Coordinates of C-alpha atoms and ligand atoms in Angstrom, one line a residue:
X1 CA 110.9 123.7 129.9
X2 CA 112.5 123.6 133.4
X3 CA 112.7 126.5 136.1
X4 CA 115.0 126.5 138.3
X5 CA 113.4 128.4 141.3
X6 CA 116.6 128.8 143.9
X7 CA 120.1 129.8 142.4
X8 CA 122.8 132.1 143.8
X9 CA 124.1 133.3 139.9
X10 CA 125.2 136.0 141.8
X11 CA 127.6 134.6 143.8
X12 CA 130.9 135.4 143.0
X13 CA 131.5 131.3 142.1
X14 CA 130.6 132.5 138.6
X15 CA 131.8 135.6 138.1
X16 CA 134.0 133.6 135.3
X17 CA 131.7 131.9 133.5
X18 CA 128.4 133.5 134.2
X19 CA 127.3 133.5 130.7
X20 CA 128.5 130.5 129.9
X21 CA 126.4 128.9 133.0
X22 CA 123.0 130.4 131.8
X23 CA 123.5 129.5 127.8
X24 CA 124.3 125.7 129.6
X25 CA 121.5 125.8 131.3
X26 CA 119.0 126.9 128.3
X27 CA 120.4 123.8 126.2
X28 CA 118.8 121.6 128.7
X29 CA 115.9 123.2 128.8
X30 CA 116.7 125.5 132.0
X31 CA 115.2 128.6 130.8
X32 CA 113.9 130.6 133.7
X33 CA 116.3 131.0 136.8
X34 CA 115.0 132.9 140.4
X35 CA 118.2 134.3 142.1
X36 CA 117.4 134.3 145.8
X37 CA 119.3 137.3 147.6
X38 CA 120.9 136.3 150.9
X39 CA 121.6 140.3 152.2
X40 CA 121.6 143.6 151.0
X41 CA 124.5 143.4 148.5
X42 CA 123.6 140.2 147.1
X43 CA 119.8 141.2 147.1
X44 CA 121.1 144.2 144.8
X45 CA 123.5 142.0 142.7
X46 CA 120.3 139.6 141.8
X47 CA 118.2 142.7 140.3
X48 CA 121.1 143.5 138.3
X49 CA 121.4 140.4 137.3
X50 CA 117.5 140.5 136.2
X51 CA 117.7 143.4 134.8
X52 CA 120.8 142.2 132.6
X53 CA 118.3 139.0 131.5
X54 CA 114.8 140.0 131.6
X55 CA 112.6 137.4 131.3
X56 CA 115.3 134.8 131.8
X57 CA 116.6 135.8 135.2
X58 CA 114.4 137.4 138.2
X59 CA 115.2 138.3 141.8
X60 CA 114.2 137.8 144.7
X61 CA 115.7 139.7 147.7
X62 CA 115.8 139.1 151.5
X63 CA 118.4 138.2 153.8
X64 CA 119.1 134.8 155.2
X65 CA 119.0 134.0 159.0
X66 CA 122.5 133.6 158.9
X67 CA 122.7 137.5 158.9
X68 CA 120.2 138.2 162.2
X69 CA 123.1 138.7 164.3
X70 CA 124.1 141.3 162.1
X71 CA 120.8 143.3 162.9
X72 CA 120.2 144.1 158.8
X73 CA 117.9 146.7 158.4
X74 CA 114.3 145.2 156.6
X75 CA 113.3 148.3 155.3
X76 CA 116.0 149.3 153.0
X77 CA 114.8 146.0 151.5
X78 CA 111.4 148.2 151.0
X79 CA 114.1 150.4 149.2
X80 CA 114.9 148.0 146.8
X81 CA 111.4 147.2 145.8
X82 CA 111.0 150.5 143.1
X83 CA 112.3 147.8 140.9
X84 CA 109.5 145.7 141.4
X85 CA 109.5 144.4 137.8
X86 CA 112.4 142.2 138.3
X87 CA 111.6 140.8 141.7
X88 CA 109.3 138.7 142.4
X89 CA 109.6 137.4 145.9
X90 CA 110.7 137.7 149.4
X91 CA 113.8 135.9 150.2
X92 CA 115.4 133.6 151.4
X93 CA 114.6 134.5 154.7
X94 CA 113.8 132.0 157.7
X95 CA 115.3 129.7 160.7
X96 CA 118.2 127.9 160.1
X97 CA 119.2 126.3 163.6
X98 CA 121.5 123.7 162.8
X99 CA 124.7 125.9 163.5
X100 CA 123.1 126.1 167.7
X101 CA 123.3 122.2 168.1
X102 CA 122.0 121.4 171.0
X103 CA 123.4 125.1 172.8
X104 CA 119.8 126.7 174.0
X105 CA 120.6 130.1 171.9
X106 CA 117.5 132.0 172.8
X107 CA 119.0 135.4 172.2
X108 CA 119.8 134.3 168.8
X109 CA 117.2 132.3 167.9
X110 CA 114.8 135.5 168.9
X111 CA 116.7 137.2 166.5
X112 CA 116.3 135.1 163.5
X113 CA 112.5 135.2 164.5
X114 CA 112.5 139.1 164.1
X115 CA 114.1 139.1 160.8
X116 CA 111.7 136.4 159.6
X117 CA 108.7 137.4 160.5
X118 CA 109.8 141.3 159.9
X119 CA 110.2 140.2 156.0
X120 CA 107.3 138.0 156.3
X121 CA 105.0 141.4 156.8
X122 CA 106.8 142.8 153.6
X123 CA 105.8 140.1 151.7
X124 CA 102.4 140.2 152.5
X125 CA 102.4 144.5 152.3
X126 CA 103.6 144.0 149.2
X127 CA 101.4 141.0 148.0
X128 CA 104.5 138.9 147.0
X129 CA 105.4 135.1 147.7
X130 CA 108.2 134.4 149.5
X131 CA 111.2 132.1 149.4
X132 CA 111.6 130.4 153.2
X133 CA 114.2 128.4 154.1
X134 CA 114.3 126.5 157.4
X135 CA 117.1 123.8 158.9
X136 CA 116.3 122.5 162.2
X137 CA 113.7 125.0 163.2
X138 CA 109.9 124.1 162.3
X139 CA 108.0 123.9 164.8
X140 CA 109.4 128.0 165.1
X141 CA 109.3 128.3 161.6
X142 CA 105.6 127.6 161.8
X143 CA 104.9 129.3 164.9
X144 CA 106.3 132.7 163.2
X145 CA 103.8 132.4 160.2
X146 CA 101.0 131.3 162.4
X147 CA 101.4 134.4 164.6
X148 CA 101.1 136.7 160.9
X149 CA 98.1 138.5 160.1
X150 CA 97.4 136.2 157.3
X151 CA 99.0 133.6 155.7
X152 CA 102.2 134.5 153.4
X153 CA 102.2 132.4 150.1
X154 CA 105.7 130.9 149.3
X155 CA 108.0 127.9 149.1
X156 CA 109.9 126.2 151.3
X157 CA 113.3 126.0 149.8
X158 CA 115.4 123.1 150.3
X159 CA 113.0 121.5 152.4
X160 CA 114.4 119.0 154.7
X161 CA 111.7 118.4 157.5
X162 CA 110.0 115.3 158.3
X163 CA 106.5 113.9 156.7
X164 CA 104.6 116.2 159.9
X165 CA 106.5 119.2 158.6
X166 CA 105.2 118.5 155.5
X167 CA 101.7 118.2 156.6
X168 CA 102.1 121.8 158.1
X169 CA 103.0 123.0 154.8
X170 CA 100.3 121.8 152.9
X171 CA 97.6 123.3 155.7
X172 CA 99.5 126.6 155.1
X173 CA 99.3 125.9 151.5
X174 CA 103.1 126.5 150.9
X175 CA 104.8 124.8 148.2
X176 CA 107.9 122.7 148.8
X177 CA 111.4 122.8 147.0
X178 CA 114.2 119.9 146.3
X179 CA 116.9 120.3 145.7
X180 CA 120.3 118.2 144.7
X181 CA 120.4 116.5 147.7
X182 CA 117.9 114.0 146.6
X183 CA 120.5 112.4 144.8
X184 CA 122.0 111.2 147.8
X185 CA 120.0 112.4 150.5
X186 CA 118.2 108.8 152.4
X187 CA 116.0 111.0 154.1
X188 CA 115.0 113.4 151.5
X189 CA 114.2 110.1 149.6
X190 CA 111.6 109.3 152.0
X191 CA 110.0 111.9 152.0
X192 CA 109.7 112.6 148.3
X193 CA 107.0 109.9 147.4
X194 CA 104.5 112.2 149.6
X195 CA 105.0 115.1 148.3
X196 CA 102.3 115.7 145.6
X197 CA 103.5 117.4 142.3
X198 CA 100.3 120.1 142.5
X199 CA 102.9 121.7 144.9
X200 CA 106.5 120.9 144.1
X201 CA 109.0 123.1 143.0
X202 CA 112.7 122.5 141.3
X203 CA 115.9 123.9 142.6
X204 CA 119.5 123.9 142.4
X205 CA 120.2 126.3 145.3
X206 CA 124.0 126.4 143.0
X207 CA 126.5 126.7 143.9
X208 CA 125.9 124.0 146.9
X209 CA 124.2 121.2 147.0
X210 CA 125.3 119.6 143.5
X211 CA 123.5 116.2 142.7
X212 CA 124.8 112.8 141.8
X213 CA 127.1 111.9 140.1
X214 CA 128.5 115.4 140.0
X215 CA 129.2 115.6 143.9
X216 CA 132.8 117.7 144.9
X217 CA 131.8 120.7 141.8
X218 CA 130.3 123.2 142.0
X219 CA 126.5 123.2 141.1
X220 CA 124.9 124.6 138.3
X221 CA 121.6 125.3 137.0
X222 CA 122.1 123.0 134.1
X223 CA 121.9 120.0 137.1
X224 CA 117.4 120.5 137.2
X225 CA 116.9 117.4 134.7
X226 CA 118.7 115.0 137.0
X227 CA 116.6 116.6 140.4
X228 CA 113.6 115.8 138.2
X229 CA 115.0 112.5 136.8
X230 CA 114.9 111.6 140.8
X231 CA 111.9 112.3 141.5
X232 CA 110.6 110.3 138.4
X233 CA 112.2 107.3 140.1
X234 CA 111.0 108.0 143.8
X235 CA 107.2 108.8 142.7
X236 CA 106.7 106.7 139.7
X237 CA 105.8 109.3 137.5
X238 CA 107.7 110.0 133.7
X239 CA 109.9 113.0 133.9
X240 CA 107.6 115.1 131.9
X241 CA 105.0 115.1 134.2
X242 CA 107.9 116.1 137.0
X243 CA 109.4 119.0 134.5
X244 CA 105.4 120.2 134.2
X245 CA 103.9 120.1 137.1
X246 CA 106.8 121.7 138.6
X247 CA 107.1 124.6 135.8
X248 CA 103.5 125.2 136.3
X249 CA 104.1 125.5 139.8
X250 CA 106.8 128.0 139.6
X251 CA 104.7 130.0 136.9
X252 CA 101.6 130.1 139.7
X253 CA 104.1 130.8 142.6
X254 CA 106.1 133.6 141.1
X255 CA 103.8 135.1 138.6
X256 CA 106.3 134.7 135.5
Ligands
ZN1 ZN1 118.6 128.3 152.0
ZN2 ZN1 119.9 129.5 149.0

């Protein structure tokens, strides 16, 4: 059985088909899906959904960096969290700052800062991992958790840093996600062969990112086995390994 730890299910890309996208996903062997809020709203539409497919579906709620400029308010997160049974992490939050280029953004960048590390605290109050993404931003990223009380367990979705980012993340013991992009990705390739499977996760992060040779649709849960089929080429070891290592993984991680 494959988990599929990062997937925005609900986004309104499948308000169509929804159903149709989680039975697909179970024939493949798909059978445990983490729906990552992004903000309030969606934060609320993924315990709905979890609530709608215990044991198949669980949420995770935080907002994304993308909102800091919006000033979102962290505790009415804390508000969200009576329904603790169907949420199990933090998330995503993080530093994402690609969209800057090479502008200085301070002022923003502070921002994003705040609402990490203000979500990071409510992980670790509430003794649950969190779901961390970060584009273009670790030596920050690492910074923020460094400067935490303690140490926040989680994942770092979508990872995309570079082999010394990676060696940060194991010190920090924080596993690391991959995502569709492998399938095409020459620097995700790289990297892959040095990631050990004691701390790998799977993830679609659907509807973006859709692997090989499925590029220009939208992605889906049912896409896992060919993330894993990568990474059985890249690191030499037979898919099954990939699908339990990583499940285990997930299972450890999330407490499912
Ligand atoms: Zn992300
Ligand atoms: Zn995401």
């Amino acid at each position: 059985m494959f988990i599929d730890t990062h997937c925005h299910l609900q986004f309104s890309d499948f308000d169509e088909d929804r159903a149709m996208v989680i039975g697909n996903a179970k024939k493949v062997g798909v059978k445990k899906i983490i729906c990552p809020g992004t903000n309030l709203l969606s934060s609320k539409k993924a315990i709905a959904l979890a609530q709608q497919h215990p044991g198949i579906i669980y949420a995770s709620i935080g907002f994304h960096p993308y909102e800091a400029q919006k000033n979102p308010d962290v505790s009415a997160l804390s508000s969200q969290l009576s329904a603790l049974s169907s949420i199990v992490a933090i998330g995503e939050c993080g530093l994402d700052y690609h969209q800057y280029g090479s502008e200085k953004a301070e002022g923003k960048k502070s921002l994003q800062k705040r609402l990490l590390s203000d979500q990071l605290e409510l992980a670790l109050k509430y003794n649950l991992p969190t779901i961390m993404h970060c584009r273009g931003a670790y030596e920050d990223f690492f910074d923020v958790l460094d400067s935490l009380p303690s140490m926040p367990q989680g994942v770092i979705h979508c990872f995309s840093g570079g082999l010394a980012d990676l060696r940060m993340a194991q010190i920090r013991k924080l596993f690391i996600g991959i995502d569709g992009n492998v399938t095409y990705s020459k620097h995700i390739q790289t990297i892959v062969p040095s990631i050990p499977l004691s701390i790998l996760l799977l993830e679609t992060d659907a509807p973006y990112l859709t692997p090989v040779p499925h590029r220009g649709e939208r992605n889906e849960p049912k896409y896992i086995p060919l993330i894993a089929k990568e990474i059985e080429k890249l690191q030499g070891v037979p898919v099954k390994k990939v699908e339990e290592s990583t499940t285990t993984n997930a299972k450890t991680l999330f407490t499912l």
